C-alpha positions as protocol buffer text, in pm:
chain_id: "A"
residue {
  index: 1
  type: MET
  ca { x: 11400 y: -13114 z: 6256 }
}
residue {
  index: 2
  type: THR
  ca { x: 11463 y: -13283 z: 5923 }
}
residue {
  index: 3
  type: LEU
  ca { x: 11181 y: -13273 z: 5673 }
}
residue {
  index: 4
  type: PRO
  ca { x: 11108 y: -13601 z: 5496 }
}
residue {
  index: 5
  type: THR
  ca { x: 11219 y: -13616 z: 5137 }
}
residue {
  index: 6
  type: PHE
  ca { x: 11000 y: -13760 z: 4870 }
}
residue {
  index: 7
  type: THR
  ca { x: 11147 y: -13914 z: 4560 }
}
residue {
  index: 8
  type: LYS
  ca { x: 10938 y: -13915 z: 4247 }
}
residue {
  index: 9
  type: GLU
  ca { x: 10876 y: -14267 z: 4127 }
}
residue {
  index: 10
  type: ALA
  ca { x: 11019 y: -14326 z: 3783 }
}
residue {
  index: 11
  type: PRO
  ca { x: 10755 y: -14402 z: 3520 }
}
residue {
  index: 12
  type: PRO
  ca { x: 10742 y: -14761 z: 3397 }
}
residue {
  index: 13
  type: SER
  ca { x: 10964 y: -14842 z: 3104 }
}
residue {
  index: 14
  type: VAL
  ca { x: 10835 y: -14923 z: 2758 }
}
residue {
  index: 15
  type: PHE
  ca { x: 10910 y: -15289 z: 2824 }
}
residue {
  index: 16
  type: GLU
  ca { x: 10693 y: -15285 z: 3137 }
}
residue {
  index: 17
  type: ASP
  ca { x: 10416 y: -15127 z: 2932 }
}
residue {
  index: 18
  type: LEU
  ca { x: 10450 y: -15395 z: 2666 }
}
residue {
  index: 19
  type: PHE
  ca { x: 10414 y: -15662 z: 2933 }
}
residue {
  index: 20
  type: GLU
  ca { x: 10117 y: -15494 z: 3101 }
}
residue {
  index: 21
  type: ILE
  ca { x: 9934 y: -15435 z: 2773 }
}
residue {
  index: 22
  type: PHE
  ca { x: 9835 y: -15803 z: 2790 }
}
residue {
  index: 23
  type: TYR
  ca { x: 9649 y: -15775 z: 3121 }
}
residue {
  index: 24
  type: ALA
  ca { x: 9613 y: -15405 z: 3217 }
}
residue {
  index: 25
  type: PRO
  ca { x: 9574 y: -15213 z: 2888 }
}
residue {
  index: 26
  type: ARG
  ca { x: 9372 y: -14925 z: 3027 }
}
residue {
  index: 27
  type: LYS
  ca { x: 9641 y: -14857 z: 3286 }
}
residue {
  index: 28
  type: VAL
  ca { x: 9906 y: -14849 z: 3013 }
}
residue {
  index: 29
  type: PHE
  ca { x: 9708 y: -14610 z: 2793 }
}
residue {
  index: 30
  type: GLU
  ca { x: 9633 y: -14380 z: 3086 }
}
residue {
  index: 31
  type: ARG
  ca { x: 10004 y: -14361 z: 3170 }
}
residue {
  index: 32
  type: ARG
  ca { x: 10095 y: -14285 z: 2809 }
}
residue {
  index: 33
  type: ARG
  ca { x: 9818 y: -14036 z: 2736 }
}
residue {
  index: 34
  type: GLU
  ca { x: 10045 y: -13732 z: 2771 }
}
residue {
  index: 35
  type: THR
  ca { x: 10358 y: -13899 z: 2632 }
}
residue {
  index: 36
  type: PRO
  ca { x: 10231 y: -14125 z: 2353 }
}
residue {
  index: 37
  type: ALA
  ca { x: 10568 y: -14209 z: 2201 }
}
residue {
  index: 38
  type: PHE
  ca { x: 10556 y: -14538 z: 2012 }
}
residue {
  index: 39
  type: GLY
  ca { x: 10886 y: -14562 z: 1822 }
}
residue {
  index: 40
  type: VAL
  ca { x: 11060 y: -14799 z: 2062 }
}
residue {
  index: 41
  type: ALA
  ca { x: 10751 y: -15020 z: 2089 }
}
residue {
  index: 42
  type: LEU
  ca { x: 10728 y: -15035 z: 1710 }
}
residue {
  index: 43
  type: LEU
  ca { x: 11092 y: -15140 z: 1677 }
}
residue {
  index: 44
  type: VAL
  ca { x: 11041 y: -15406 z: 1945 }
}
residue {
  index: 45
  type: PHE
  ca { x: 10738 y: -15537 z: 1756 }
}
residue {
  index: 46
  type: VAL
  ca { x: 10934 y: -15555 z: 1431 }
}
residue {
  index: 47
  type: GLY
  ca { x: 11226 y: -15725 z: 1606 }
}
residue {
  index: 48
  type: LEU
  ca { x: 11005 y: -15984 z: 1774 }
}
residue {
  index: 49
  type: LEU
  ca { x: 10817 y: -16081 z: 1458 }
}
residue {
  index: 50
  type: VAL
  ca { x: 11136 y: -16098 z: 1252 }
}
residue {
  index: 51
  type: GLY
  ca { x: 11305 y: -16304 z: 1524 }
}
residue {
  index: 52
  type: LEU
  ca { x: 11013 y: -16544 z: 1545 }
}
residue {
  index: 53
  type: THR
  ca { x: 11006 y: -16576 z: 1166 }
}
residue {
  index: 54
  type: LEU
  ca { x: 11373 y: -16674 z: 1163 }
}
residue {
  index: 55
  type: ALA
  ca { x: 11330 y: -16912 z: 1456 }
}
residue {
  index: 56
  type: PHE
  ca { x: 11024 y: -17085 z: 1311 }
}
residue {
  index: 57
  type: LYS
  ca { x: 11112 y: -17063 z: 942 }
}
residue {
  index: 58
  type: GLY
  ca { x: 11125 y: -17439 z: 896 }
}
residue {
  index: 59
  type: LEU
  ca { x: 10791 y: -17488 z: 1069 }
}
residue {
  index: 60
  type: SER
  ca { x: 10608 y: -17245 z: 841 }
}
residue {
  index: 61
  type: GLU
  ca { x: 10665 y: -17457 z: 529 }
}
residue {
  index: 62
  type: PRO
  ca { x: 10325 y: -17638 z: 547 }
}
residue {
  index: 63
  type: VAL
  ca { x: 10141 y: -17304 z: 565 }
}
residue {
  index: 64
  type: ILE
  ca { x: 10333 y: -17164 z: 268 }
}
residue {
  index: 65
  type: ASP
  ca { x: 10265 y: -17483 z: 72 }
}
residue {
  index: 66
  type: ALA
  ca { x: 9893 y: -17476 z: 153 }
}
residue {
  index: 67
  type: GLU
  ca { x: 9853 y: -17110 z: 59 }
}
residue {
  index: 68
  type: PHE
  ca { x: 10060 y: -17164 z: -255 }
}
residue {
  index: 69
  type: GLN
  ca { x: 9840 y: -17452 z: -368 }
}
residue {
  index: 70
  type: ARG
  ca { x: 9526 y: -17244 z: -315 }
}
residue {
  index: 71
  type: GLY
  ca { x: 9674 y: -16943 z: -488 }
}
residue {
  index: 72
  type: MET
  ca { x: 9806 y: -17147 z: -779 }
}
residue {
  index: 73
  type: ALA
  ca { x: 9469 y: -17310 z: -844 }
}
residue {
  index: 74
  type: LYS
  ca { x: 9293 y: -16973 z: -838 }
}
residue {
  index: 75
  type: ALA
  ca { x: 9554 y: -16797 z: -1054 }
}
residue {
  index: 76
  type: MET
  ca { x: 9548 y: -17070 z: -1318 }
}
residue {
  index: 77
  type: ARG
  ca { x: 9168 y: -17052 z: -1333 }
}
residue {
  index: 78
  type: GLN
  ca { x: 9187 y: -16678 z: -1394 }
}
residue {
  index: 79
  type: ASN
  ca { x: 9486 y: -16696 z: -1628 }
}
residue {
  index: 80
  type: PRO
  ca { x: 9526 y: -17038 z: -1793 }
}
residue {
  index: 81
  type: GLN
  ca { x: 9845 y: -16919 z: -1963 }
}
residue {
  index: 82
  type: LEU
  ca { x: 10030 y: -16926 z: -1633 }
}
residue {
  index: 83
  type: THR
  ca { x: 10267 y: -17219 z: -1607 }
}
residue {
  index: 84
  type: GLN
  ca { x: 10352 y: -17420 z: -1299 }
}
residue {
  index: 85
  type: GLU
  ca { x: 10714 y: -17310 z: -1340 }
}
residue {
  index: 86
  type: GLN
  ca { x: 10609 y: -16946 z: -1308 }
}
residue {
  index: 87
  type: MET
  ca { x: 10407 y: -17023 z: -997 }
}
residue {
  index: 88
  type: LEU
  ca { x: 10695 y: -17217 z: -844 }
}
residue {
  index: 89
  type: ALA
  ca { x: 10923 y: -16922 z: -914 }
}
residue {
  index: 90
  type: GLY
  ca { x: 10679 y: -16700 z: -725 }
}
residue {
  index: 91
  type: LYS
  ca { x: 10678 y: -16939 z: -431 }
}
residue {
  index: 92
  type: ALA
  ca { x: 11059 y: -16946 z: -426 }
}
residue {
  index: 93
  type: TRP
  ca { x: 11063 y: -16566 z: -423 }
}
residue {
  index: 94
  type: VAL
  ca { x: 10826 y: -16553 z: -125 }
}
residue {
  index: 95
  type: GLN
  ca { x: 11037 y: -16806 z: 66 }
}
residue {
  index: 96
  type: LYS
  ca { x: 11358 y: -16619 z: -14 }
}
residue {
  index: 97
  type: PHE
  ca { x: 11228 y: -16282 z: 100 }
}
residue {
  index: 98
  type: GLN
  ca { x: 10997 y: -16406 z: 376 }
}
residue {
  index: 99
  type: VAL
  ca { x: 11188 y: -16228 z: 652 }
}
residue {
  index: 100
  type: PHE
  ca { x: 11183 y: -15897 z: 464 }
}
residue {
  index: 101
  type: LEU
  ca { x: 10812 y: -15933 z: 393 }
}
residue {
  index: 102
  type: VAL
  ca { x: 10742 y: -15993 z: 762 }
}
residue {
  index: 103
  type: ALA
  ca { x: 10960 y: -15695 z: 858 }
}
residue {
  index: 104
  type: GLY
  ca { x: 10770 y: -15473 z: 614 }
}
residue {
  index: 105
  type: TYR
  ca { x: 10437 y: -15593 z: 751 }
}
residue {
  index: 106
  type: ALA
  ca { x: 10545 y: -15543 z: 1112 }
}
residue {
  index: 107
  type: LEU
  ca { x: 10665 y: -15191 z: 1038 }
}
residue {
  index: 108
  type: LEU
  ca { x: 10378 y: -15068 z: 821 }
}
residue {
  index: 109
  type: ALA
  ca { x: 10075 y: -15248 z: 966 }
}
residue {
  index: 110
  type: PRO
  ca { x: 10071 y: -15060 z: 1301 }
}
residue {
  index: 111
  type: LEU
  ca { x: 10119 y: -14726 z: 1122 }
}
residue {
  index: 112
  type: LEU
  ca { x: 9838 y: -14788 z: 872 }
}
residue {
  index: 113
  type: LEU
  ca { x: 9620 y: -14922 z: 1153 }
}
residue {
  index: 114
  type: GLY
  ca { x: 9692 y: -14609 z: 1356 }
}
residue {
  index: 115
  type: LEU
  ca { x: 9600 y: -14382 z: 1067 }
}
residue {
  index: 116
  type: ALA
  ca { x: 9273 y: -14569 z: 1014 }
}
residue {
  index: 117
  type: LEU
  ca { x: 9204 y: -14560 z: 1389 }
}
residue {
  index: 118
  type: TRP
  ca { x: 9258 y: -14184 z: 1400 }
}
residue {
  index: 119
  type: LEU
  ca { x: 9021 y: -14127 z: 1106 }
}
residue {
  index: 120
  type: VAL
  ca { x: 8754 y: -14361 z: 1245 }
}
residue {
  index: 121
  type: GLY
  ca { x: 8791 y: -14200 z: 1586 }
}
residue {
  index: 122
  type: LYS
  ca { x: 8715 y: -13858 z: 1438 }
}
residue {
  index: 123
  type: VAL
  ca { x: 8379 y: -13992 z: 1322 }
}
residue {
  index: 124
  type: MET
  ca { x: 8299 y: -14060 z: 1688 }
}
residue {
  index: 125
  type: ASP
  ca { x: 8435 y: -13720 z: 1805 }
}
residue {
  index: 126
  type: SER
  ca { x: 8757 y: -13862 z: 1944 }
}
residue {
  index: 127
  type: LYS
  ca { x: 8998 y: -13610 z: 2099 }
}
residue {
  index: 128
  type: ALA
  ca { x: 9301 y: -13830 z: 2025 }
}
residue {
  index: 129
  type: ASP
  ca { x: 9564 y: -13686 z: 1795 }
}
residue {
  index: 130
  type: LEU
  ca { x: 9743 y: -13888 z: 1528 }
}
residue {
  index: 131
  type: GLU
  ca { x: 10040 y: -13972 z: 1751 }
}
residue {
  index: 132
  type: GLN
  ca { x: 9812 y: -14107 z: 2023 }
}
residue {
  index: 133
  type: ALA
  ca { x: 9623 y: -14319 z: 1769 }
}
residue {
  index: 134
  type: MET
  ca { x: 9953 y: -14454 z: 1634 }
}
residue {
  index: 135
  type: MET
  ca { x: 10062 y: -14541 z: 1986 }
}
residue {
  index: 136
  type: VAL
  ca { x: 9736 y: -14724 z: 2056 }
}
residue {
  index: 137
  type: ALA
  ca { x: 9761 y: -14919 z: 1730 }
}
residue {
  index: 138
  type: THR
  ca { x: 10124 y: -15017 z: 1791 }
}
residue {
  index: 139
  type: TYR
  ca { x: 10059 y: -15148 z: 2141 }
}
residue {
  index: 140
  type: ALA
  ca { x: 9738 y: -15318 z: 2029 }
}
residue {
  index: 141
  type: MET
  ca { x: 9934 y: -15530 z: 1781 }
}
residue {
  index: 142
  type: PHE
  ca { x: 10139 y: -15711 z: 2046 }
}
residue {
  index: 143
  type: PRO
  ca { x: 9892 y: -16001 z: 2091 }
}
residue {
  index: 144
  type: ARG
  ca { x: 10001 y: -16095 z: 1737 }
}
residue {
  index: 145
  type: VAL
  ca { x: 10338 y: -16192 z: 1885 }
}
residue {
  index: 146
  type: LEU
  ca { x: 10169 y: -16443 z: 2115 }
}
residue {
  index: 147
  type: GLU
  ca { x: 9959 y: -16563 z: 1821 }
}
residue {
  index: 148
  type: SER
  ca { x: 10277 y: -16632 z: 1622 }
}
residue {
  index: 149
  type: ILE
  ca { x: 10424 y: -16837 z: 1905 }
}
residue {
  index: 150
  type: LEU
  ca { x: 10109 y: -17043 z: 1957 }
}
residue {
  index: 151
  type: GLY
  ca { x: 10080 y: -17095 z: 1582 }
}
residue {
  index: 152
  type: ALA
  ca { x: 10435 y: -17230 z: 1570 }
}
residue {
  index: 153
  type: VAL
  ca { x: 10360 y: -17469 z: 1857 }
}
residue {
  index: 154
  type: GLN
  ca { x: 10064 y: -17604 z: 1661 }
}
residue {
  index: 155
  type: LEU
  ca { x: 10274 y: -17645 z: 1348 }
}
residue {
  index: 156
  type: LEU
  ca { x: 10517 y: -17847 z: 1557 }
}
residue {
  index: 157
  type: LEU
  ca { x: 10242 y: -18077 z: 1684 }
}
residue {
  index: 158
  type: LEU
  ca { x: 9997 y: -18105 z: 1394 }
}
residue {
  index: 159
  type: PRO
  ca { x: 10053 y: -18331 z: 1092 }
}
residue {
  index: 160
  type: ASP
  ca { x: 10116 y: -18151 z: 763 }
}
residue {
  index: 161
  type: THR
  ca { x: 9789 y: -18288 z: 626 }
}
residue {
  index: 162
  type: ALA
  ca { x: 9598 y: -18086 z: 888 }
}
residue {
  index: 163
  type: ILE
  ca { x: 9730 y: -17758 z: 744 }
}
residue {
  index: 164
  type: THR
  ca { x: 9503 y: -17652 z: 459 }
}
residue {
  index: 165
  type: SER
  ca { x: 9538 y: -17273 z: 489 }
}
residue {
  index: 166
  type: ARG
  ca { x: 9688 y: -17006 z: 713 }
}
residue {
  index: 167
  type: TYR
  ca { x: 9370 y: -17027 z: 920 }
}
residue {
  index: 168
  type: SER
  ca { x: 9442 y: -17388 z: 1017 }
}
residue {
  index: 169
  type: THR
  ca { x: 9632 y: -17269 z: 1324 }
}
residue {
  index: 170
  type: SER
  ca { x: 9402 y: -16978 z: 1402 }
}
residue {
  index: 171
  type: PHE
  ca { x: 9181 y: -16953 z: 1710 }
}
residue {
  index: 172
  type: GLY
  ca { x: 8853 y: -16875 z: 1540 }
}
residue {
  index: 173
  type: ILE
  ca { x: 8591 y: -16979 z: 1289 }
}
residue {
  index: 174
  type: GLY
  ca { x: 8834 y: -16986 z: 997 }
}
residue {
  index: 175
  type: ARG
  ca { x: 9000 y: -17291 z: 1147 }
}
residue {
  index: 176
  type: PHE
  ca { x: 8690 y: -17500 z: 1080 }
}
residue {
  index: 177
  type: LEU
  ca { x: 8624 y: -17387 z: 722 }
}
residue {
  index: 178
  type: ASP
  ca { x: 8731 y: -17584 z: 417 }
}
residue {
  index: 179
  type: PRO
  ca { x: 8930 y: -17344 z: 195 }
}
residue {
  index: 180
  type: ALA
  ca { x: 8860 y: -17565 z: -107 }
}
residue {
  index: 181
  type: THR
  ca { x: 8485 y: -17503 z: -87 }
}
residue {
  index: 182
  type: THR
  ca { x: 8474 y: -17161 z: 84 }
}
residue {
  index: 183
  type: SER
  ca { x: 8514 y: -16839 z: -112 }
}
residue {
  index: 184
  type: ASP
  ca { x: 8815 y: -16621 z: -34 }
}
residue {
  index: 185
  type: PHE
  ca { x: 8589 y: -16340 z: 90 }
}
residue {
  index: 186
  type: VAL
  ca { x: 8389 y: -16560 z: 327 }
}
residue {
  index: 187
  type: LEU
  ca { x: 8703 y: -16735 z: 448 }
}
residue {
  index: 188
  type: GLY
  ca { x: 8877 y: -16405 z: 514 }
}
residue {
  index: 189
  type: ALA
  ca { x: 8575 y: -16241 z: 676 }
}
residue {
  index: 190
  type: LEU
  ca { x: 8491 y: -16532 z: 906 }
}
residue {
  index: 191
  type: GLY
  ca { x: 8862 y: -16576 z: 969 }
}
residue {
  index: 192
  type: ARG
  ca { x: 8849 y: -16237 z: 1144 }
}
residue {
  index: 193
  type: VAL
  ca { x: 8611 y: -16385 z: 1402 }
}
residue {
  index: 194
  type: ASP
  ca { x: 8918 y: -16496 z: 1586 }
}
residue {
  index: 195
  type: LEU
  ca { x: 9048 y: -16466 z: 1941 }
}
residue {
  index: 196
  type: PHE
  ca { x: 9352 y: -16258 z: 1852 }
}
residue {
  index: 197
  type: THR
  ca { x: 9179 y: -16033 z: 1599 }
}
residue {
  index: 198
  type: LEU
  ca { x: 8908 y: -15959 z: 1854 }
}
residue {
  index: 199
  type: TRP
  ca { x: 9175 y: -15903 z: 2121 }
}
residue {
  index: 200
  type: VAL
  ca { x: 9350 y: -15647 z: 1900 }
}
residue {
  index: 201
  type: THR
  ca { x: 9014 y: -15485 z: 1827 }
}
residue {
  index: 202
  type: ALA
  ca { x: 8932 y: -15463 z: 2198 }
}
residue {
  index: 203
  type: LEU
  ca { x: 9268 y: -15298 z: 2268 }
}
residue {
  index: 204
  type: LEU
  ca { x: 9199 y: -15042 z: 1995 }
}
residue {
  index: 205
  type: ALA
  ca { x: 8864 y: -14962 z: 2157 }
}
residue {
  index: 206
  type: ILE
  ca { x: 9012 y: -14934 z: 2507 }
}
residue {
  index: 207
  type: GLY
  ca { x: 9293 y: -14716 z: 2378 }
}
residue {
  index: 208
  type: MET
  ca { x: 9055 y: -14476 z: 2206 }
}
residue {
  index: 209
  type: MET
  ca { x: 8833 y: -14464 z: 2512 }
}
residue {
  index: 210
  type: VAL
  ca { x: 9133 y: -14338 z: 2709 }
}
residue {
  index: 211
  type: MET
  ca { x: 9321 y: -14133 z: 2449 }
}
residue {
  index: 212
  type: GLY
  ca { x: 9013 y: -14002 z: 2272 }
}
residue {
  index: 213
  type: ARG
  ca { x: 8816 y: -13950 z: 2594 }
}
residue {
  index: 214
  type: LEU
  ca { x: 8525 y: -14144 z: 2453 }
}
residue {
  index: 215
  type: SER
  ca { x: 8239 y: -14311 z: 2635 }
}
residue {
  index: 216
  type: ALA
  ca { x: 8244 y: -14688 z: 2651 }
}
residue {
  index: 217
  type: GLY
  ca { x: 7968 y: -14703 z: 2389 }
}
residue {
  index: 218
  type: ARG
  ca { x: 8148 y: -14477 z: 2143 }
}
residue {
  index: 219
  type: ALA
  ca { x: 8475 y: -14662 z: 2199 }
}
residue {
  index: 220
  type: ALA
  ca { x: 8299 y: -14992 z: 2129 }
}
residue {
  index: 221
  type: ALA
  ca { x: 8161 y: -14840 z: 1808 }
}
residue {
  index: 222
  type: VAL
  ca { x: 8515 y: -14740 z: 1706 }
}
residue {
  index: 223
  type: GLY
  ca { x: 8628 y: -15098 z: 1769 }
}
residue {
  index: 224
  type: ALA
  ca { x: 8342 y: -15239 z: 1562 }
}
residue {
  index: 225
  type: MET
  ca { x: 8418 y: -15001 z: 1274 }
}
residue {
  index: 226
  type: MET
  ca { x: 8786 y: -15093 z: 1287 }
}
residue {
  index: 227
  type: TRP
  ca { x: 8693 y: -15461 z: 1260 }
}
residue {
  index: 228
  type: VAL
  ca { x: 8494 y: -15377 z: 947 }
}
residue {
  index: 229
  type: VAL
  ca { x: 8783 y: -15169 z: 809 }
}
residue {
  index: 230
  type: GLY
  ca { x: 8993 y: -15485 z: 836 }
}
residue {
  index: 231
  type: LEU
  ca { x: 8774 y: -15637 z: 564 }
}
residue {
  index: 232
  type: ALA
  ca { x: 8905 y: -15386 z: 308 }
}
residue {
  index: 233
  type: PRO
  ca { x: 9177 y: -15618 z: 166 }
}
residue {
  index: 234
  type: LEU
  ca { x: 8903 y: -15871 z: 89 }
}
residue {
  index: 235
  type: VAL
  ca { x: 8700 y: -15638 z: -133 }
}
residue {
  index: 236
  type: PRO
  ca { x: 8876 y: -15746 z: -458 }
}
residue {
  index: 237
  type: ALA
  ca { x: 8791 y: -16109 z: -381 }
}
residue {
  index: 238
  type: LEU
  ca { x: 8427 y: -16010 z: -337 }
}
residue {
  index: 239
  type: PHE
  ca { x: 8408 y: -15851 z: -682 }
}
residue {
  index: 240
  type: GLN
  ca { x: 8600 y: -16137 z: -841 }
}
residue {
  index: 241
  type: GLY
  ca { x: 8350 y: -16381 z: -700 }
}
residue {
  index: 242
  type: GLY
  ca { x: 8623 y: -16544 z: -492 }
}
C-alpha cells in the first residue's frame, strides 16, 4: 500500500503580496508576520515611482508650474531681495533632478514611516518589532502608485488652467480649496483628508493589528495618531502664519 504524499504549498511571492495588499491586506500581513522582509517590496516601490515619473514627466509640468508660482510668491514676500532669476534657477534645478528627488522620497518615506509607526505602536503596547513595522509601512505605501497613475490620467484630461496646486488632482478636500486664499497649513492638513492618504492610514492600522497583536480599537488609535504625525512637515508653516 502506497501512502499518499503531501507537498507543501509554496508561500506566495512578494509580487503576489503586493497585488493582494490592495484587496486582502490582513491576509498579506498574517502571512508575513513571521518573515517580515521588506527589501524587495521597497525596491519595487522605488522602481515603480521612478518609472512612472519618467513616463509622465511631460504631464507633470502644470503641477510644477503651479507649485513654483505659489512658492515664488511666498518666498518673495518673506525675502524681497530674492530675484525672479534665482527662483527660476531653483525651478530648473527641481526639474533637472526630479527623478532623483522622487527616488529619494520613495526610498526614505517608507523607512521613516516605519520608524514612526513602530514608536507610535509602542505607545499602544504593540508587540511588533522594528522590522515588522517597516514591512507594514512599505506595503502600506503601494496605494501611492495607483494615486500617481490616476493623477497622470487627470493631467492628461484636465486643462492646464485647472491645475492650481498639487492637490488639484487629489481625491480629497484639498482639491476644492483655493491655494491663493488658503494658508499652507490648512491646505496641507485638509489635503490629508484624501482617499489615498486614508487608505495608507488604514493599511498601517491593519498591519499593526496583525503584527502588533493589537485590538481593533488600539489599531485604529495607532492609525489616527499616524495621520496626525503626517502633519509634522506642516508645523513650520503654522508658526510662519502660512
